Amino acid sequence: MSLSDIQNRITKAEADAGRAAGSVTLIAVSKVQPDARVRAVLEEGHRSFGENRVQEAAGKWPDFREDFDGIDLHIIGPLQSNKVRQAMELAEAIHTVDRPKLAKTIARLAQEMGRCPDLFIQVNTGEEDQKAGVMPREADDFIAECRALDLPIKGLMCIPPVDEAPSLHFALLAKIAARNDLSGLSMGMSGDFEQAIALGATHVRVGSAIFGDRVSE
């Protein structure tokens, strides 16, 4: 599909959910995509992008920023403590705050750097052993811990299990966010972003539907 097709589907999903047009940010997931594909989407005017790996982001986004203004870069993959400074220097948002050690590292560096990206806490809504994220039953305490560190927590993020109805996980994430007075919901990908919007998503992460299949590494 083209970028405009996805944008039109988002606009329709917003309207169908009774939400204001433009209330959902489309994050174009550019991980493992050739620079030419990413540049083509930039040339269409899109500015919000998502990267999984800090090292990959560092290899391409400084150059793109020289050619395009207003880039809004989101780190959406697991973040190692030794990559935090680089991530904070590169990105406008980090979606994968998932453990106390990481939160404390971000807080320390934010004081040192005098700035901090917007932060989303990743919740492991499916309680999957192989997946990152705080468990739902621990989410309230972790949110409070992050706020006590004066971190700019904007919302929550989840990646539903592949073999379960995503809407159940989107609804759970929305419930946790609501009781903690968080407005941001980073949820929904290429196959289910319309369901996510219906359940309150503010950020949807769409890759293959915009860029085509990922290029294997």
PDB file of C-alpha atoms in Angstrom, residues 25 27 48-49 71-76 79 84 87-97 102 106 110 113-122 146 150-157 182-186 202-203:
ATOM      1  CA  THR A  25       0.433   9.672  14.962  1.00  0.00           C
ATOM      2  CA  ILE A  27       5.051   5.976  13.044  1.00  0.00           C
ATOM      3  CA  SER A  48       7.521  10.316  12.177  1.00  0.00           C
ATOM      4  CA  PHE A  49       9.635   7.158  11.983  1.00  0.00           C
ATOM      5  CA  ILE A  71      12.031  14.527  11.760  1.00  0.00           C
ATOM      6  CA  ASP A  72      10.343  12.850  14.729  1.00  0.00           C
ATOM      7  CA  LEU A  73      12.280   9.668  15.551  1.00  0.00           C
ATOM      8  CA  HIS A  74      10.949   6.979  17.894  1.00  0.00           C
ATOM      9  CA  ILE A  75      12.991   4.125  19.383  1.00  0.00           C
ATOM     10  CA  ILE A  76      10.567   1.188  19.474  1.00  0.00           C
ATOM     11  CA  LEU A  79      16.921  -0.681  24.747  1.00  0.00           C
ATOM     12  CA  VAL A  84      20.632   4.866  26.423  1.00  0.00           C
ATOM     13  CA  ALA A  87      19.154   6.818  22.053  1.00  0.00           C
ATOM     14  CA  MET A  88      18.403   9.995  24.010  1.00  0.00           C
ATOM     15  CA  GLU A  89      20.626  12.027  21.708  1.00  0.00           C
ATOM     16  CA  LEU A  90      18.988  10.607  18.572  1.00  0.00           C
ATOM     17  CA  ALA A  91      15.292  10.253  19.357  1.00  0.00           C
ATOM     18  CA  GLU A  92      12.293  12.379  20.224  1.00  0.00           C
ATOM     19  CA  ALA A  93      10.612   9.403  21.939  1.00  0.00           C
ATOM     20  CA  ILE A  94      11.478   6.036  23.465  1.00  0.00           C
ATOM     21  CA  HIS A  95       8.654   3.482  23.603  1.00  0.00           C
ATOM     22  CA  THR A  96      10.359   0.660  25.482  1.00  0.00           C
ATOM     23  CA  VAL A  97      10.985   1.707  29.072  1.00  0.00           C
ATOM     24  CA  LEU A 102      16.647   1.490  32.536  1.00  0.00           C
ATOM     25  CA  ILE A 106      17.405   7.591  31.699  1.00  0.00           C
ATOM     26  CA  ALA A 110      18.325  13.432  31.584  1.00  0.00           C
ATOM     27  CA  MET A 113      21.979  16.298  29.405  1.00  0.00           C
ATOM     28  CA  GLY A 114      19.281  18.749  30.423  1.00  0.00           C
ATOM     29  CA  ARG A 115      16.698  17.081  28.200  1.00  0.00           C
ATOM     30  CA  CYS A 116      14.750  13.864  27.875  1.00  0.00           C
ATOM     31  CA  PRO A 117      12.751  12.311  25.035  1.00  0.00           C
ATOM     32  CA  ASP A 118       9.089  11.514  25.569  1.00  0.00           C
ATOM     33  CA  LEU A 119       8.828   8.119  27.227  1.00  0.00           C
ATOM     34  CA  PHE A 120       6.394   5.230  26.926  1.00  0.00           C
ATOM     35  CA  ILE A 121       6.384   2.277  29.310  1.00  0.00           C
ATOM     36  CA  GLN A 122       6.220  -1.100  27.586  1.00  0.00           C
ATOM     37  CA  CYS A 146       9.135   6.445  36.914  1.00  0.00           C
ATOM     38  CA  ASP A 150      10.639  12.931  37.300  1.00  0.00           C
ATOM     39  CA  LEU A 151      10.597  11.136  33.956  1.00  0.00           C
ATOM     40  CA  PRO A 152       8.285  12.469  31.212  1.00  0.00           C
ATOM     41  CA  ILE A 153       6.043   9.409  30.904  1.00  0.00           C
ATOM     42  CA  LYS A 154       3.623  10.128  28.061  1.00  0.00           C
ATOM     43  CA  GLY A 155       1.930   6.752  27.805  1.00  0.00           C
ATOM     44  CA  LEU A 156       2.132   3.000  27.448  1.00  0.00           C
ATOM     45  CA  MET A 157       3.127   0.630  24.653  1.00  0.00           C
ATOM     46  CA  LEU A 182      -1.791   8.620  30.884  1.00  0.00           C
ATOM     47  CA  SER A 183      -3.070   9.764  27.502  1.00  0.00           C
ATOM     48  CA  GLY A 184      -0.546   8.110  25.183  1.00  0.00           C
ATOM     49  CA  LEU A 185      -1.163   4.635  23.782  1.00  0.00           C
ATOM     50  CA  SER A 186       1.442   3.217  21.407  1.00  0.00           C
ATOM     51  CA  THR A 202      -2.490   7.659  19.843  1.00  0.00           C
ATOM     52  CA  HIS A 203       0.529   6.169  18.045  1.00  0.00           C
TER      53      HIS A 203
END
